[in-house]
Structure formats: C-alpha cells, structure tokens
PDB file of C-alpha atoms and ligand atoms in Angstrom:
ATOM      1  CA  LEU A   1     -42.359 -21.343  19.075  1.00  0.00           C
ATOM      2  CA  GLN A   2     -41.955 -22.567  15.484  1.00  0.00           C
ATOM      3  CA  LEU A   3     -40.707 -19.150  14.422  1.00  0.00           C
ATOM      4  CA  LEU A   4     -38.239 -19.117  17.284  1.00  0.00           C
ATOM      5  CA  ALA A   5     -37.024 -22.612  16.277  1.00  0.00           C
ATOM      6  CA  ARG A   6     -36.612 -21.482  12.654  1.00  0.00           C
ATOM      7  CA  GLN A   7     -34.669 -18.403  13.738  1.00  0.00           C
ATOM      8  CA  LEU A   8     -32.517 -20.484  16.034  1.00  0.00           C
ATOM      9  CA  ALA A   9     -31.792 -22.957  13.224  1.00  0.00           C
ATOM     10  CA  ALA A  10     -30.922 -20.108  10.815  1.00  0.00           C
ATOM     11  CA  GLY A  11     -28.697 -18.613  13.484  1.00  0.00           C
ATOM     12  CA  ILE A  12     -26.907 -21.937  14.037  1.00  0.00           C
ATOM     13  CA  SER A  13     -26.367 -22.485  10.312  1.00  0.00           C
ATOM     14  CA  SER A  14     -25.091 -18.977   9.760  1.00  0.00           C
ATOM     15  CA  ALA A  15     -22.816 -19.303  12.763  1.00  0.00           C
ATOM     16  CA  ARG A  16     -21.522 -22.590  11.207  1.00  0.00           C
ATOM     17  CA  ALA A  17     -21.072 -20.871   7.852  1.00  0.00           C
ATOM     18  CA  TYR A  18     -19.184 -18.047   9.585  1.00  0.00           C
ATOM     19  CA  GLU A  19     -16.960 -20.512  11.413  1.00  0.00           C
ATOM     20  CA  GLU A  20     -16.251 -22.363   8.153  1.00  0.00           C
ATOM     21  CA  ALA A  21     -15.455 -19.167   6.257  1.00  0.00           C
ATOM     22  CA  LYS A  22     -13.195 -18.101   9.087  1.00  0.00           C
ATOM     23  CA  GLN A  23     -11.284 -21.381   9.008  1.00  0.00           C
ATOM     24  CA  ARG A  24     -10.932 -21.161   5.232  1.00  0.00           C
ATOM     25  CA  ALA A  25      -9.603 -17.611   5.485  1.00  0.00           C
ATOM     26  CA  GLU A  26      -7.088 -18.698   8.054  1.00  0.00           C
ATOM     27  CA  GLU A  27      -6.026 -21.638   5.892  1.00  0.00           C
ATOM     28  CA  LEU A  28      -5.544 -19.282   2.904  1.00  0.00           C
ATOM     29  CA  ALA A  29      -3.569 -16.807   4.967  1.00  0.00           C
ATOM     30  CA  ARG A  30      -1.353 -19.687   6.226  1.00  0.00           C
ATOM     31  CA  LEU A  31      -0.786 -20.937   2.657  1.00  0.00           C
ATOM     32  CA  ASP A  32       0.039 -17.412   1.463  1.00  0.00           C
ATOM     33  CA  ALA A  33       2.572 -16.903   4.255  1.00  0.00           C
ATOM     34  CA  ALA A  34       4.137 -20.293   3.425  1.00  0.00           C
ATOM     35  CA  LYS A  35       4.404 -19.306  -0.282  1.00  0.00           C
ATOM     36  CA  THR A  36       6.030 -15.977   0.638  1.00  0.00           C
ATOM     37  CA  ALA A  37       8.546 -17.774   2.949  1.00  0.00           C
ATOM     38  CA  PHE A  38       9.280 -20.221   0.162  1.00  0.00           C
ATOM     39  CA  PHE A  39       9.999 -17.410  -2.298  1.00  0.00           C
ATOM     40  CA  SER A  40      12.196 -15.720   0.217  1.00  0.00           C
ATOM     41  CA  ASN A  41      14.189 -18.912   1.023  1.00  0.00           C
ATOM     42  CA  VAL A  42      14.647 -19.911  -2.601  1.00  0.00           C
ATOM     43  CA  SER A  43      15.777 -16.409  -3.575  1.00  0.00           C
ATOM     44  CA  HIS A  44      18.331 -16.389  -0.723  1.00  0.00           C
ATOM     45  CA  GLU A  45      19.607 -19.792  -1.759  1.00  0.00           C
ATOM     46  CA  PHE A  46      20.065 -18.629  -5.357  1.00  0.00           C
ATOM     47  CA  ARG A  47      21.869 -15.471  -4.428  1.00  0.00           C
ATOM     48  CA  THR A  48      24.980 -17.037  -2.798  1.00  0.00           C
ATOM     49  CA  PRO A  49      25.997 -19.335  -5.711  1.00  0.00           C
ATOM     50  CA  LEU A  50      25.300 -16.541  -8.176  1.00  0.00           C
ATOM     51  CA  THR A  51      27.656 -14.200  -6.294  1.00  0.00           C
ATOM     52  CA  LEU A  52      30.218 -17.012  -6.388  1.00  0.00           C
ATOM     53  CA  ILE A  53      29.843 -17.327 -10.168  1.00  0.00           C
ATOM     54  CA  LEU A  54      29.982 -13.601 -10.810  1.00  0.00           C
ATOM     55  CA  GLY A  55      33.127 -12.886  -8.762  1.00  0.00           C
ATOM     56  CA  PRO A  56      35.534 -15.177 -10.678  1.00  0.00           C
ATOM     57  CA  VAL A  57      33.914 -14.304 -14.029  1.00  0.00           C
ATOM     58  CA  GLU A  58      34.505 -10.578 -13.383  1.00  0.00           C
ATOM     59  CA  ASP A  59      38.106 -11.347 -12.415  1.00  0.00           C
ATOM     60  CA  ALA A  60      38.720 -13.568 -15.452  1.00  0.00           C
ATOM     61  CA  LEU A  61      37.106 -10.969 -17.715  1.00  0.00           C
ATOM     62  CA  ALA A  62      39.456  -8.275 -16.370  1.00  0.00           C
ATOM     63  CA  LYS A  63      42.490 -10.499 -17.111  1.00  0.00           C
ATOM     64  CA  THR A  64      41.541 -11.993 -20.462  1.00  0.00           C
ATOM     65  CA  THR A  65      43.029 -10.667 -23.648  1.00  0.00           C
ATOM     66  CA  LYS A  66      41.626 -13.127 -26.198  1.00  0.00           C
ATOM     67  CA  SER A  67      38.541 -11.619 -27.746  1.00  0.00           C
ATOM     68  CA  LEU A  68      36.609 -14.864 -28.282  1.00  0.00           C
ATOM     69  CA  GLU A  69      37.145 -15.945 -24.680  1.00  0.00           C
ATOM     70  CA  GLY A  70      36.257 -12.447 -23.573  1.00  0.00           C
ATOM     71  CA  GLU A  71      32.979 -12.614 -25.483  1.00  0.00           C
ATOM     72  CA  SER A  72      31.776 -15.812 -23.924  1.00  0.00           C
ATOM     73  CA  LEU A  73      32.849 -14.678 -20.457  1.00  0.00           C
ATOM     74  CA  ASP A  74      30.907 -11.477 -20.998  1.00  0.00           C
ATOM     75  CA  LEU A  75      27.889 -13.565 -21.971  1.00  0.00           C
ATOM     76  CA  VAL A  76      28.173 -15.562 -18.759  1.00  0.00           C
ATOM     77  CA  ARG A  77      28.588 -12.355 -16.799  1.00  0.00           C
ATOM     78  CA  ARG A  78      25.571 -10.627 -18.409  1.00  0.00           C
ATOM     79  CA  ASN A  79      23.278 -13.583 -17.821  1.00  0.00           C
ATOM     80  CA  ALA A  80      24.482 -14.215 -14.293  1.00  0.00           C
ATOM     81  CA  LEU A  81      23.810 -10.541 -13.595  1.00  0.00           C
ATOM     82  CA  ARG A  82      20.346 -10.867 -15.076  1.00  0.00           C
ATOM     83  CA  LEU A  83      19.581 -13.766 -12.784  1.00  0.00           C
ATOM     84  CA  TYR A  84      21.060 -11.874  -9.839  1.00  0.00           C
ATOM     85  CA  LYS A  85      18.766  -8.901 -10.455  1.00  0.00           C
ATOM     86  CA  LEU A  86      15.740 -11.182 -10.832  1.00  0.00           C
ATOM     87  CA  VAL A  87      16.569 -12.938  -7.537  1.00  0.00           C
ATOM     88  CA  ASN A  88      16.934  -9.567  -5.861  1.00  0.00           C
ATOM     89  CA  THR A  89      13.541  -8.431  -7.168  1.00  0.00           C
ATOM     90  CA  LEU A  90      11.981 -11.652  -5.793  1.00  0.00           C
ATOM     91  CA  LEU A  91      13.664 -11.021  -2.462  1.00  0.00           C
ATOM     92  CA  ASP A  92      12.462  -7.437  -2.307  1.00  0.00           C
ATOM     93  CA  PHE A  93       9.007  -8.617  -3.123  1.00  0.00           C
ATOM     94  CA  SER A  94       8.836 -11.336  -0.533  1.00  0.00           C
ATOM     95  CA  ARG A  95      10.203  -8.963   2.093  1.00  0.00           C
ATOM     96  CA  MET A  96       7.499  -6.538   1.182  1.00  0.00           C
ATOM     97  CA  GLU A  97       4.818  -9.253   1.296  1.00  0.00           C
ATOM     98  CA  ALA A  98       5.946 -10.315   4.759  1.00  0.00           C
ATOM     99  CA  GLY A  99       5.859  -6.679   5.922  1.00  0.00           C
ATOM    100  CA  ARG A 100       9.561  -6.805   6.615  1.00  0.00           C
ATOM    101  CA  ALA A 101      10.604  -3.935   4.246  1.00  0.00           C
ATOM    102  CA  GLN A 102      12.115  -1.201   6.335  1.00  0.00           C
ATOM    103  CA  ALA A 103      12.332   2.173   4.697  1.00  0.00           C
ATOM    104  CA  SER A 104      14.567   4.975   5.774  1.00  0.00           C
ATOM    105  CA  TYR A 105      13.368   8.321   4.541  1.00  0.00           C
ATOM    106  CA  ALA A 106      15.877  11.028   3.824  1.00  0.00           C
ATOM    107  CA  PRO A 107      15.381  14.485   2.249  1.00  0.00           C
ATOM    108  CA  VAL A 108      16.357  14.118  -1.375  1.00  0.00           C
ATOM    109  CA  ASP A 109      16.620  16.459  -4.288  1.00  0.00           C
ATOM    110  CA  LEU A 110      14.328  14.304  -6.404  1.00  0.00           C
ATOM    111  CA  SER A 111      15.073  16.153  -9.639  1.00  0.00           C
ATOM    112  CA  VAL A 112      18.823  15.553  -9.461  1.00  0.00           C
ATOM    113  CA  PHE A 113      18.401  11.996  -8.244  1.00  0.00           C
ATOM    114  CA  THR A 114      15.783  10.982 -10.835  1.00  0.00           C
ATOM    115  CA  THR A 115      17.767  12.605 -13.625  1.00  0.00           C
ATOM    116  CA  SER A 116      20.816  10.559 -12.704  1.00  0.00           C
ATOM    117  CA  LEU A 117      18.845   7.325 -12.421  1.00  0.00           C
ATOM    118  CA  ALA A 118      17.165   7.844 -15.774  1.00  0.00           C
ATOM    119  CA  SER A 119      20.387   8.891 -17.493  1.00  0.00           C
ATOM    120  CA  ALA A 120      21.962   5.618 -16.416  1.00  0.00           C
ATOM    121  CA  PHE A 121      19.427   4.015 -18.736  1.00  0.00           C
ATOM    122  CA  GLN A 122      20.549   6.049 -21.768  1.00  0.00           C
ATOM    123  CA  SER A 123      22.616   3.271 -23.357  1.00  0.00           C
ATOM    124  CA  ALA A 124      20.002   0.554 -22.703  1.00  0.00           C
ATOM    125  CA  VAL A 125      17.365   2.745 -24.341  1.00  0.00           C
ATOM    126  CA  GLU A 126      19.615   3.592 -27.276  1.00  0.00           C
ATOM    127  CA  SER A 127      20.672   0.010 -27.901  1.00  0.00           C
ATOM    128  CA  ALA A 128      16.929  -0.837 -28.081  1.00  0.00           C
ATOM    129  CA  GLY A 129      16.737   1.691 -30.925  1.00  0.00           C
ATOM    130  CA  LEU A 130      14.719   4.209 -28.827  1.00  0.00           C
ATOM    131  CA  ARG A 131      15.177   7.777 -27.665  1.00  0.00           C
ATOM    132  CA  LEU A 132      15.303   8.834 -24.058  1.00  0.00           C
ATOM    133  CA  VAL A 133      13.964  12.209 -22.972  1.00  0.00           C
ATOM    134  CA  VAL A 134      14.636  13.227 -19.353  1.00  0.00           C
ATOM    135  CA  ASP A 135      12.761  16.319 -18.238  1.00  0.00           C
ATOM    136  CA  CYS A 136      13.130  16.796 -14.460  1.00  0.00           C
ATOM    137  CA  PRO A 137      13.438  20.488 -13.585  1.00  0.00           C
ATOM    138  CA  PRO A 138      14.128  21.382  -9.915  1.00  0.00           C
ATOM    139  CA  LEU A 139      11.287  20.967  -7.472  1.00  0.00           C
ATOM    140  CA  PRO A 140      10.583  23.664  -4.819  1.00  0.00           C
ATOM    141  CA  GLU A 141      11.583  21.423  -1.911  1.00  0.00           C
ATOM    142  CA  PRO A 142      13.320  18.101  -1.129  1.00  0.00           C
ATOM    143  CA  LEU A 143      11.134  14.978  -0.931  1.00  0.00           C
ATOM    144  CA  TYR A 144      11.426  12.413   1.798  1.00  0.00           C
ATOM    145  CA  VAL A 145      12.207   9.119   0.098  1.00  0.00           C
ATOM    146  CA  ASP A 146      14.174   5.955   0.727  1.00  0.00           C
ATOM    147  CA  PRO A 147      16.762   6.370  -2.045  1.00  0.00           C
ATOM    148  CA  GLU A 148      17.150   2.669  -2.734  1.00  0.00           C
ATOM    149  CA  MET A 149      13.397   2.227  -2.966  1.00  0.00           C
ATOM    150  CA  TRP A 150      12.996   5.289  -5.246  1.00  0.00           C
ATOM    151  CA  GLU A 151      15.703   3.836  -7.482  1.00  0.00           C
ATOM    152  CA  LYS A 152      13.697   0.638  -7.735  1.00  0.00           C
ATOM    153  CA  VAL A 153      10.549   2.456  -8.633  1.00  0.00           C
ATOM    154  CA  VAL A 154      12.241   4.448 -11.405  1.00  0.00           C
ATOM    155  CA  LEU A 155      14.218   1.507 -12.767  1.00  0.00           C
ATOM    156  CA  ASN A 156      11.273  -0.869 -12.811  1.00  0.00           C
ATOM    157  CA  LEU A 157       9.104   1.601 -14.696  1.00  0.00           C
ATOM    158  CA  LEU A 158      11.940   2.432 -17.139  1.00  0.00           C
ATOM    159  CA  SER A 159      12.890  -1.144 -17.842  1.00  0.00           C
ATOM    160  CA  ASN A 160       9.207  -1.956 -18.543  1.00  0.00           C
ATOM    161  CA  ALA A 161       9.041   0.984 -20.902  1.00  0.00           C
ATOM    162  CA  VAL A 162      12.100  -0.359 -22.833  1.00  0.00           C
ATOM    163  CA  LYS A 163      10.718  -3.902 -22.776  1.00  0.00           C
ATOM    164  CA  TYR A 164       7.331  -2.995 -24.214  1.00  0.00           C
ATOM    165  CA  THR A 165       8.325  -0.340 -26.758  1.00  0.00           C
ATOM    166  CA  TYR A 166       9.544  -1.110 -30.284  1.00  0.00           C
ATOM    167  CA  HIS A 167       9.995   2.375 -31.654  1.00  0.00           C
ATOM    168  CA  GLY A 168       9.759   5.952 -30.649  1.00  0.00           C
ATOM    169  CA  GLU A 169      10.719   7.443 -27.338  1.00  0.00           C
ATOM    170  CA  ILE A 170      10.653   7.038 -23.591  1.00  0.00           C
ATOM    171  CA  ARG A 171      10.098  10.185 -21.585  1.00  0.00           C
ATOM    172  CA  VAL A 172      10.816  10.540 -17.910  1.00  0.00           C
ATOM    173  CA  SER A 173       9.413  13.724 -16.378  1.00  0.00           C
ATOM    174  CA  LEU A 174       9.063  15.169 -12.911  1.00  0.00           C
ATOM    175  CA  ARG A 175       6.635  17.967 -11.953  1.00  0.00           C
ATOM    176  CA  TRP A 176       5.292  19.708  -8.904  1.00  0.00           C
ATOM    177  CA  GLU A 177       1.468  19.468  -8.973  1.00  0.00           C
ATOM    178  CA  ASP A 178      -0.908  20.168  -6.086  1.00  0.00           C
ATOM    179  CA  ALA A 179       2.002  20.172  -3.600  1.00  0.00           C
ATOM    180  CA  GLN A 180       3.087  16.737  -4.741  1.00  0.00           C
ATOM    181  CA  ALA A 181       5.994  15.442  -6.738  1.00  0.00           C
ATOM    182  CA  VAL A 182       4.684  13.735  -9.863  1.00  0.00           C
ATOM    183  CA  LEU A 183       6.857  11.316 -11.852  1.00  0.00           C
ATOM    184  CA  ARG A 184       5.673  10.238 -15.269  1.00  0.00           C
ATOM    185  CA  VAL A 185       7.300   7.529 -17.320  1.00  0.00           C
ATOM    186  CA  GLU A 186       5.749   7.640 -20.792  1.00  0.00           C
ATOM    187  CA  ASP A 187       6.436   5.362 -23.719  1.00  0.00           C
ATOM    188  CA  THR A 188       5.292   4.956 -27.343  1.00  0.00           C
ATOM    189  CA  GLY A 189       5.051   1.202 -26.990  1.00  0.00           C
ATOM    190  CA  VAL A 190       2.536  -1.620 -27.405  1.00  0.00           C
ATOM    191  CA  GLY A 191       0.079  -0.237 -24.871  1.00  0.00           C
ATOM    192  CA  ILE A 192      -2.213  -2.185 -22.518  1.00  0.00           C
ATOM    193  CA  PRO A 193      -5.849  -3.109 -23.321  1.00  0.00           C
ATOM    194  CA  GLU A 194      -8.288  -1.001 -21.263  1.00  0.00           C
ATOM    195  CA  GLU A 195      -9.893  -4.007 -19.572  1.00  0.00           C
ATOM    196  CA  GLU A 196      -6.509  -5.209 -18.331  1.00  0.00           C
ATOM    197  CA  LEU A 197      -5.349  -1.837 -16.945  1.00  0.00           C
ATOM    198  CA  PRO A 198      -6.787  -2.302 -13.412  1.00  0.00           C
ATOM    199  CA  ARG A 199      -4.929  -5.632 -13.134  1.00  0.00           C
ATOM    200  CA  VAL A 200      -1.379  -4.745 -14.110  1.00  0.00           C
ATOM    201  CA  PHE A 201      -0.373  -3.938 -10.505  1.00  0.00           C
ATOM    202  CA  GLU A 202      -1.537  -7.352  -9.303  1.00  0.00           C
ATOM    203  CA  ARG A 203       1.292  -9.663  -8.346  1.00  0.00           C
ATOM    204  CA  PHE A 204       2.179 -12.184 -11.050  1.00  0.00           C
ATOM    205  CA  TYR A 205      -0.240 -10.555 -13.515  1.00  0.00           C
ATOM    206  CA  ARG A 206       1.049 -10.330 -17.136  1.00  0.00           C
ATOM    207  CA  VAL A 207      -0.932  -8.985 -20.069  1.00  0.00           C
ATOM    208  CA  ARG A 208      -1.057 -11.719 -22.685  1.00  0.00           C
ATOM    209  CA  VAL A 209      -1.313  -9.622 -25.825  1.00  0.00           C
ATOM    210  CA  SER A 210       1.408  -7.168 -24.917  1.00  0.00           C
ATOM    211  CA  GLN A 211       4.355  -9.505 -24.716  1.00  0.00           C
ATOM    212  CA  GLY A 212       7.467  -7.335 -24.832  1.00  0.00           C
ATOM    213  CA  ARG A 213      10.541  -7.543 -26.982  1.00  0.00           C
ATOM    214  CA  SER A 214      11.707 -10.455 -24.917  1.00  0.00           C
ATOM    215  CA  HIS A 215       9.053 -12.642 -23.525  1.00  0.00           C
ATOM    216  CA  GLU A 216      10.632 -12.851 -20.161  1.00  0.00           C
ATOM    217  CA  GLY A 217       9.044 -11.377 -17.060  1.00  0.00           C
ATOM    218  CA  THR A 218       7.653 -12.350 -13.728  1.00  0.00           C
ATOM    219  CA  GLY A 219       4.693 -10.046 -13.261  1.00  0.00           C
ATOM    220  CA  ILE A 220       6.033  -8.745  -9.948  1.00  0.00           C
ATOM    221  CA  GLY A 221       7.762  -5.512 -11.070  1.00  0.00           C
ATOM    222  CA  LEU A 222       4.655  -3.360 -10.933  1.00  0.00           C
ATOM    223  CA  ALA A 223       3.366  -5.033  -7.753  1.00  0.00           C
ATOM    224  CA  LEU A 224       6.707  -4.086  -6.171  1.00  0.00           C
ATOM    225  CA  VAL A 225       6.494  -0.541  -7.536  1.00  0.00           C
ATOM    226  CA  GLN A 226       3.045  -0.122  -6.065  1.00  0.00           C
ATOM    227  CA  GLU A 227       4.090  -1.399  -2.623  1.00  0.00           C
ATOM    228  CA  LEU A 228       7.192   0.818  -2.597  1.00  0.00           C
ATOM    229  CA  VAL A 229       5.219   3.901  -3.544  1.00  0.00           C
ATOM    230  CA  LYS A 230       2.609   3.115  -0.883  1.00  0.00           C
ATOM    231  CA  LEU A 231       5.356   3.013   1.721  1.00  0.00           C
ATOM    232  CA  HIS A 232       6.020   6.643   0.768  1.00  0.00           C
ATOM    233  CA  GLY A 233       2.409   7.586   1.268  1.00  0.00           C
ATOM    234  CA  GLY A 234       2.028   8.008  -2.480  1.00  0.00           C
ATOM    235  CA  ASN A 235       0.184   6.277  -5.260  1.00  0.00           C
ATOM    236  CA  VAL A 236       0.840   5.033  -8.750  1.00  0.00           C
ATOM    237  CA  GLY A 237      -1.537   4.964 -11.730  1.00  0.00           C
ATOM    238  CA  VAL A 238      -1.490   4.025 -15.348  1.00  0.00           C
ATOM    239  CA  THR A 239      -3.122   5.196 -18.554  1.00  0.00           C
ATOM    240  CA  SER A 240      -2.630   3.517 -21.928  1.00  0.00           C
ATOM    241  CA  GLN A 241      -3.771   3.306 -25.494  1.00  0.00           C
ATOM    242  CA  LEU A 242      -3.317   0.076 -27.277  1.00  0.00           C
ATOM    243  CA  GLY A 243      -0.708   0.360 -29.990  1.00  0.00           C
ATOM    244  CA  LYS A 244       0.100   3.968 -29.004  1.00  0.00           C
ATOM    245  CA  GLY A 245       1.744   3.867 -25.634  1.00  0.00           C
ATOM    246  CA  THR A 246       1.575   3.836 -21.883  1.00  0.00           C
ATOM    247  CA  THR A 247       2.054   6.385 -19.106  1.00  0.00           C
ATOM    248  CA  PHE A 248       2.765   5.496 -15.508  1.00  0.00           C
ATOM    249  CA  THR A 249       2.277   8.265 -13.014  1.00  0.00           C
ATOM    250  CA  VAL A 250       3.660   8.225  -9.510  1.00  0.00           C
ATOM    251  CA  ARG A 251       2.545  10.847  -6.964  1.00  0.00           C
ATOM    252  CA  LEU A 252       4.479  11.472  -3.819  1.00  0.00           C
ATOM    253  CA  PRO A 253       3.195  13.789  -1.045  1.00  0.00           C
ATOM    254  CA  ARG A 254       5.424  16.532   0.360  1.00  0.00           C
ATOM    255  CA  GLY A 255       6.749  16.611   3.945  1.00  0.00           C
ATOM    256  CA  THR A 256       6.845  13.827   6.513  1.00  0.00           C
ATOM    257  CA  ALA A 257       3.389  13.880   8.182  1.00  0.00           C
ATOM    258  CA  HIS A 258       2.467  10.602   6.485  1.00  0.00           C
ATOM    259  CA  LEU A 259       5.672   8.785   7.430  1.00  0.00           C
ATOM    260  CA  PRO A 260       6.614   6.931  10.647  1.00  0.00           C
ATOM    261  CA  PRO A 261       8.724   9.569  12.527  1.00  0.00           C
ATOM    262  CA  GLU A 262      11.297   7.030  13.802  1.00  0.00           C
ATOM    263  CA  ARG A 263      12.257   6.231  10.149  1.00  0.00           C
ATOM    264  CA  VAL A 264      12.732   9.776   8.998  1.00  0.00           C
ATOM    265  CA  GLU A 265      16.282  11.131   8.730  1.00  0.00           C
ATOM    266  CA  ARG A 266      16.708  14.795   9.331  1.00  0.00           C
ATOM    267  CA  THR A 267      19.860  15.400   7.305  1.00  0.00           C
ATOM    268  CA  SER A 268      20.762  14.740   3.734  1.00  0.00           C
ATOM    269  CA  PRO A 269      22.470  11.375   3.127  1.00  0.00           C
TER     270      PRO A 269
HETATM  271  P1  ADP B   1       6.689  -8.194 -16.075  1.00  0.00           P
HETATM  272  O1  ADP B   1       7.788  -8.884 -15.409  1.00  0.00           O
HETATM  273  O2  ADP B   1       5.748  -9.150 -16.815  1.00  0.00           O
HETATM  274  O3  ADP B   1       7.141  -7.035 -16.963  1.00  0.00           O
HETATM  275  P2  ADP B   1       5.349  -6.195 -14.420  1.00  0.00           P
HETATM  276  O4  ADP B   1       4.665  -6.403 -13.123  1.00  0.00           O
HETATM  277  O5  ADP B   1       6.437  -5.269 -14.495  1.00  0.00           O
HETATM  278  O6  ADP B   1       5.812  -7.645 -14.901  1.00  0.00           O
HETATM  279  O7  ADP B   1       4.205  -5.780 -15.477  1.00  0.00           O
HETATM  280  C1  ADP B   1       3.012  -6.495 -15.519  1.00  0.00           C
HETATM  281  C2  ADP B   1       2.469  -6.490 -16.941  1.00  0.00           C
HETATM  282  O8  ADP B   1       2.046  -5.162 -17.294  1.00  0.00           O
HETATM  283  C3  ADP B   1       3.529  -6.868 -18.015  1.00  0.00           C
HETATM  284  O9  ADP B   1       3.532  -8.250 -18.161  1.00  0.00           O
HETATM  285  C4  ADP B   1       3.012  -6.159 -19.234  1.00  0.00           C
HETATM  286  O10 ADP B   1       2.044  -6.936 -19.894  1.00  0.00           O
HETATM  287  C5  ADP B   1       2.297  -4.903 -18.681  1.00  0.00           C
HETATM  288  N1  ADP B   1       3.187  -3.697 -18.758  1.00  0.00           N
HETATM  289  C6  ADP B   1       3.956  -3.146 -17.851  1.00  0.00           C
HETATM  290  N2  ADP B   1       4.570  -2.078 -18.262  1.00  0.00           N
HETATM  291  C7  ADP B   1       4.181  -1.832 -19.551  1.00  0.00           C
HETATM  292  C8  ADP B   1       4.445  -0.867 -20.536  1.00  0.00           C
HETATM  293  N3  ADP B   1       5.269   0.210 -20.303  1.00  0.00           N
HETATM  294  N4  ADP B   1       3.805  -1.003 -21.721  1.00  0.00           N
HETATM  295  C9  ADP B   1       2.965  -2.058 -21.975  1.00  0.00           C
HETATM  296  N5  ADP B   1       2.683  -3.032 -21.048  1.00  0.00           N
HETATM  297  C10 ADP B   1       3.238  -2.899 -19.838  1.00  0.00           C
END
C-alpha cells in the first residue's frame, strides 16, 4: 500500500511538473509570437515614411546642379536606402518567423541568374579594395527557385563577405555535385572561431571578435538565408579558418519532388 502511495505521489508530482512545463512552453511561444508581430509592425511603420523621404530626395537629386548640395542629398539618399534595406530584411525575417513567407518556384537558369546577381556587386567589392571572382558555368538543368528569395540568399552572403573581408578576394562559384546545385561564397576575410561556427545561423547571433569593417549588423542575415534555403528543400553550411577566410556553401536539390506542387510554376518567368 505504501509503495502504491509513493508511486501515486510521484505520478501526481510528475503530472504537475508536466503541466507546469507545458504552461511555460505556451507562455514562451506566446511571447515569441508577440515579439515577431512587434517586429513586423515596427518594420511596416518605418517603411512608409522612408519611402516618403526617398522619393523627394531622388527627385531633388535628379534636378540639382550644385555639387555641394548634390553631395549632401546623395548622403541622405544612401543612408535612407540603407535603412530601407534593413527594414525590408526585418520584414522578410518576421514574415518567415510567422510562417507567412510564400515562395513561388520557377525553373531558373541558376548559372545566368547567379552570375548577374554577383556581378551587380562588382563595384561594391572593388570600392572595398577587394577582387570579385564569379565562376558559375552552366548547370545541366534549370533549378526550381523563387527568384526573389534566391537573390536574397546570394546578396546576404555576398554582403557579409564584403563586410568581413579586409583584403584579398571574394569568390562566388556554382557547381553541379551529386545531382545538386552547389553555391559557394568564399572570402579571404577575418574568419569565424570554430566554437562559434554552429551558432552563426542563429537569429540575432553575432560573433564578437569578428566585427566587420563597419560594426553595424543585426545578426538576422544568416538566419534569413537559412530559412530561405530550407524553403527550397536545401541546406546551408559554413567552414572557416580564423584570420584566413570563410566559405558558405548552399546546396539545392534538383527537381520539384520536395516542393509544394501548388507553388511550382511550370514555365520560365
Ligand atoms: P550580421 O548582421 O551581424 O552580419 P549575420 O546573420 O549576417 O548578421 O551574420 C552573423 C554573424 O556571423 C556576423 O555577426 C559575423 O560575426 C559572422 N559572419 C557572417 N558572415 C561572415 C563572413 N563572411 N566572415 C566572417 N564572419 C562572418
């Protein structure tokens, strides 16, 4: 009888512990959802006034002839654009977090597309005193990607490479390996300490020792990249050597078997 009583008591206390843990988990999920909604609302609220700043500045810049005035207007424009991009990244991220990101997969010549995305970075890379090597030979077949999302993946990886590299080169390459498209973005930058590598894809995580050329950043770029790649049934990994450089590798599977059929377009965009 005593044994039964003890077992009963243990059962009751573990049931209570379970109930408490469940309540705590629900509370945390609620807080997380509230935070995501907050991000989303704030980003939305920032976007409208920013558009209203950018429009007239662009107009004035097109009309101005005085070089000094032009310079300060250009400064306003560049910084407003920077904020605009940041706000858009926050919005993308909160959409993704809330499971509201809707991809539309179209068959894309990934070699041509990636080459054009990377080449658009040429001047940013050069003005940072670096070399850009783009090596994306044709792949045997089109890949099903959401073009806007693929653009975000490539641009996030490239802008990180520029941010965390002081000299040398940035190499963007595309290969066909084991029936997958493999994108590599390699740099000769500051590198990431081995113990921090597993954490760089965590949202808001920033490596303390590897502060880039500008100290700005949010720690959501790579979290966004990882989510976008996952939506394509792929994965992203990183290898790095401190002080030597970093390589991010994105693998995308061929075909459409891993994608929701209703979101797959059959013709080229
Ligand atoms: P951030 O806005 O801080 O750049 P990310 O999510 O894009 O956020 O990256 C997370 C962290 O990973 C960065 O703070 C940086 O420490 C590290 N990191 C990302 N890319 C590189 C790179 N190419 N070289 C070195 N460190 C990098």
